[in-house]
Amino acid sequence: MTSPDAPVRITVIGAGVVGCYLGGRLARHADVTLVGRPHVLDPIRAVGLTVESGEGEGDRIHVPAEQLTLAETPESVRHADVVLVCTKARSTAAATAAFVPHLRPEAVVVGLQNGLHSTDTIRDGVDVAPVLAGIVPFNVARTGPATYRRTSAGEIVMDAHPRAAALVDVLRAADVPVRTTRDMQAVLHGKVLMNLNNAVQALSGLPLRSQLLDRDLRRCVALCQAEANRVFWAVGVVPKVPVTAPARLLPTIMRLPTPVFRTLAARVLRVDADGTSSMYDDLVRGRPTEIDVLQGEIAEMASRLGLPAPACERVVELIREAEAAGEARRRWTGRALYAELTRARRRA
Ligand SMILES: NC(=O)c1ccc[n+]([C@@H]2O[C@H](COP(=O)([O-])OP(=O)(O)OC[C@H]3O[C@@H](n4cnc5c(N)ncnc54)[C@H](OP(=O)(O)O)[C@@H]3O)[C@@H](O)[C@H]2O)c1
């Protein structure tokens, strides 16, 4: 049994931008292991890990490599009190199958991916320890080979559970805002609603802040959010979003003229000037995106319920085209994309 004074042992499965940022923040307060790919871990082995919050020089943390355990395979999970799963949704089942044989029954697993069902995928593979769902509301960018910068703000939310307490304590000690909830379903649905912006940002190629200040691009997001709201209403979920307005008003707010939106959404617009979404980063790096768990999930739910979701369906097609086209992908203007989604709605 671990001594009560021993540091919490945290293993990050899928150390990419989210996992390295959290690992770097937590390393002064916990015993952190990062399980990831060589292209991520080798630069950290060489120069240590640096994490920044974009809030000035004072918020730059450098963690020497010796202070971390870096591994390409997940055997170290056998020592972990907390396992943070930070893979992309598509890699979750395989990553879970790999770490489960090493998991201690006393541990707790927290899934931090986007999508409504990522944590269910982990639960399908784990039967010895509790699996909690969580969301990471802020964006992170890799700004150097071993440097990760948070480019927007927000509070991690995770399932309330007695075994979440140690993780909550170290996150707070590391100045990472976090809260627990008994209504994670509503939070996960709210996160999907907010993340419907990612595909529109990725198709435009503009930085997040500039994209959010383009009214036509916001209208595109509003079309998708309105479809999602109808689907969520039909299944009886009232999404909780990390803004002061209720979720059902998001499409209306997104459609507002830009000067009004700029005032109302001042907090949301506190994004680094060059911040982007992880979907855009995937397109740039030629990797498959998570469109299936965002607009794809809404389109699929709508189809099951017999509801229309033409804007979400069209966005899925456009992202697929962008994935296939690579560097030659189209950069959509707000005007052209809004016309395209409006045409899709008329055809439906
Ligand atoms: N990026 C953001 O700003 C952000 C913000 C909020 C939420 N999120 C969500 O957080 C999740 C993680 O996103 P991310 O951007 O951090 O992804 P990422 O940078 O792609 O990191 C995941 C890493 O895990 C690796 N991996 C996959 N399976 C593995 C395994 N079995 N063992 C070891 N490593 C493995 C991946 O390698 P391969 O590439 O080889 O698969 C990749 O290097 C996603 O669901 C995303 O939507 C991201």
Tab-separated table of N, CA and C and ligand atoms in Angstrom, residues 14-19 35-37 39-40 72 86-91 94-95 112-114 136 138-140 191 278 285 287 290, ligand 1:
chain	number	residue	atom	x	y	z
A	14	GLY	N	-0.907	7.995	-23.959
A	14	GLY	CA	-1.135	8.810	-25.159
A	14	GLY	C	-0.645	10.217	-24.936
A	15	ALA	N	0.668	10.328	-24.643
A	15	ALA	CA	1.231	11.660	-24.376
A	15	ALA	C	1.394	12.403	-25.700
A	16	GLY	N	0.437	13.250	-25.992
A	16	GLY	CA	0.516	14.152	-27.151
A	16	GLY	C	0.420	15.554	-26.592
A	17	VAL	N	-0.336	16.435	-27.253
A	17	VAL	CA	-0.325	17.815	-26.761
A	17	VAL	C	-1.044	17.946	-25.409
A	18	VAL	N	-2.193	17.298	-25.246
A	18	VAL	CA	-2.911	17.400	-23.968
A	18	VAL	C	-2.138	16.674	-22.865
A	19	GLY	N	-1.713	15.448	-23.158
A	19	GLY	CA	-1.023	14.636	-22.148
A	19	GLY	C	0.284	15.262	-21.681
A	35	VAL	N	3.413	7.941	-21.334
A	35	VAL	CA	3.503	6.819	-22.278
A	35	VAL	C	3.102	7.364	-23.649
A	36	GLY	N	4.051	7.359	-24.578
A	36	GLY	CA	3.752	7.956	-25.879
A	36	GLY	C	4.668	7.445	-26.958
A	37	ARG	N	4.665	8.181	-28.071
A	37	ARG	CA	5.450	7.791	-29.245
A	37	ARG	C	6.858	8.397	-29.173
A	39	HIS	N	8.511	10.101	-31.326
A	39	HIS	CA	8.675	11.461	-31.858
A	39	HIS	C	8.247	12.520	-30.831
A	40	VAL	N	7.458	12.105	-29.850
A	40	VAL	CA	7.067	13.020	-28.759
A	40	VAL	C	8.078	12.913	-27.612
A	72	GLU	N	7.522	3.991	-23.945
A	72	GLU	CA	6.760	3.775	-25.181
A	72	GLU	C	5.710	2.681	-25.018
A	86	CYS	N	-5.257	10.031	-22.738
A	86	CYS	CA	-5.221	11.269	-23.544
A	86	CYS	C	-4.985	10.978	-25.019
A	87	THR	N	-5.324	9.775	-25.473
A	87	THR	CA	-5.207	9.447	-26.901
A	87	THR	C	-6.328	10.140	-27.667
A	88	LYS	N	-6.216	10.149	-28.986
A	88	LYS	CA	-7.338	10.553	-29.813
A	88	LYS	C	-8.415	9.464	-29.701
A	89	ALA	N	-9.670	9.825	-29.986
A	89	ALA	CA	-10.769	8.871	-29.809
A	89	ALA	C	-10.520	7.569	-30.584
A	90	ARG	N	-9.981	7.697	-31.814
A	90	ARG	CA	-9.831	6.490	-32.651
A	90	ARG	C	-8.809	5.506	-32.074
A	91	SER	N	-7.859	5.983	-31.230
A	91	SER	CA	-6.803	5.097	-30.707
A	91	SER	C	-7.169	4.524	-29.344
A	94	ALA	N	-7.490	0.482	-28.724
A	94	ALA	CA	-6.201	-0.226	-28.776
A	94	ALA	C	-5.339	0.157	-27.569
A	95	ALA	N	-5.321	1.447	-27.223
A	95	ALA	CA	-4.490	1.895	-26.091
A	95	ALA	C	-5.001	1.254	-24.795
A	112	LEU	N	-9.961	11.563	-21.008
A	112	LEU	CA	-10.021	13.024	-21.217
A	112	LEU	C	-10.211	13.387	-22.689
A	113	GLN	N	-10.757	12.449	-23.473
A	113	GLN	CA	-10.887	12.722	-24.901
A	113	GLN	C	-12.185	13.448	-25.250
A	114	ASN	N	-12.193	13.986	-26.471
A	114	ASN	CA	-13.440	14.537	-26.993
A	114	ASN	C	-14.387	13.400	-27.390
A	136	VAL	N	-11.378	18.295	-21.283
A	136	VAL	CA	-10.352	19.345	-21.261
A	136	VAL	C	-10.894	20.483	-22.123
A	138	PHE	N	-9.715	23.577	-22.646
A	138	PHE	CA	-8.775	24.517	-23.275
A	138	PHE	C	-8.022	23.839	-24.417
A	139	ASN	N	-7.419	24.668	-25.276
A	139	ASN	CA	-6.621	24.157	-26.380
A	139	ASN	C	-5.148	24.190	-26.001
A	140	VAL	N	-4.415	23.244	-26.559
A	140	VAL	CA	-2.972	23.193	-26.325
A	140	VAL	C	-2.297	23.062	-27.686
A	191	LYS	N	-19.798	19.840	-24.334
A	191	LYS	CA	-18.456	19.921	-24.938
A	191	LYS	C	-18.547	19.650	-26.438
A	278	SER	N	-7.535	21.223	-32.461
A	278	SER	CA	-6.752	20.004	-32.704
A	278	SER	C	-7.155	19.388	-34.053
A	285	ARG	N	-1.081	18.011	-40.175
A	285	ARG	CA	-0.104	16.919	-40.042
A	285	ARG	C	-0.471	15.693	-40.871
A	287	ARG	N	-3.078	13.764	-40.600
A	287	ARG	CA	-3.610	12.649	-39.807
A	287	ARG	C	-5.132	12.651	-39.878
A	290	GLU	N	-10.944	13.870	-35.798
A	290	GLU	CA	-11.972	13.279	-34.917
A	290	GLU	C	-13.386	13.670	-35.373
B	1	LIG	N1	-5.294	19.372	-28.682
B	1	LIG	C1	-6.113	20.101	-27.939
B	1	LIG	O1	-5.940	21.307	-27.810
B	1	LIG	C2	-7.263	19.425	-27.233
B	1	LIG	C3	-8.056	20.179	-26.371
B	1	LIG	C4	-9.095	19.563	-25.695
B	1	LIG	C5	-9.346	18.220	-25.890
B	1	LIG	N2	-8.562	17.522	-26.764
B	1	LIG	C6	-8.874	16.094	-26.918
B	1	LIG	O2	-7.905	15.353	-26.183
B	1	LIG	C7	-7.618	14.124	-26.858
B	1	LIG	C8	-6.115	14.060	-27.123
B	1	LIG	O3	-5.815	15.068	-28.062
B	1	LIG	P1	-4.335	15.512	-28.424
B	1	LIG	O4	-4.491	16.706	-29.293
B	1	LIG	O5	-3.495	15.581	-27.209
B	1	LIG	O6	-3.875	14.264	-29.309
B	1	LIG	P2	-2.410	13.928	-29.836
B	1	LIG	O7	-1.532	15.140	-29.794
B	1	LIG	O8	-2.579	13.208	-31.115
B	1	LIG	O9	-1.853	12.933	-28.718
B	1	LIG	C9	-2.159	11.588	-28.601
B	1	LIG	C10	-0.845	10.826	-28.706
B	1	LIG	O10	-1.065	9.521	-28.201
B	1	LIG	C11	-0.368	8.622	-29.048
B	1	LIG	N3	-0.892	7.288	-28.868
B	1	LIG	C12	-2.004	6.717	-29.410
B	1	LIG	N4	-2.126	5.447	-28.974
B	1	LIG	C13	-1.086	5.219	-28.148
B	1	LIG	C14	-0.679	4.097	-27.385
B	1	LIG	N5	-1.364	2.940	-27.399
B	1	LIG	N6	0.449	4.194	-26.649
B	1	LIG	C15	1.153	5.348	-26.628
B	1	LIG	N7	0.810	6.455	-27.321
B	1	LIG	C16	-0.299	6.381	-28.067
B	1	LIG	C17	-0.608	9.205	-30.420
B	1	LIG	O11	0.246	8.636	-31.365
B	1	LIG	P3	-0.314	8.327	-32.871
B	1	LIG	O12	-0.400	9.654	-33.532
B	1	LIG	O13	0.719	7.405	-33.410
B	1	LIG	O14	-1.672	7.682	-32.728
B	1	LIG	C18	-0.333	10.682	-30.139
B	1	LIG	O15	1.054	10.952	-30.201
B	1	LIG	C19	-8.455	14.135	-28.135
B	1	LIG	O16	-9.663	13.452	-27.948
B	1	LIG	C20	-8.736	15.612	-28.360
B	1	LIG	O17	-9.929	15.871	-29.051
B	1	LIG	C21	-7.528	18.082	-27.433
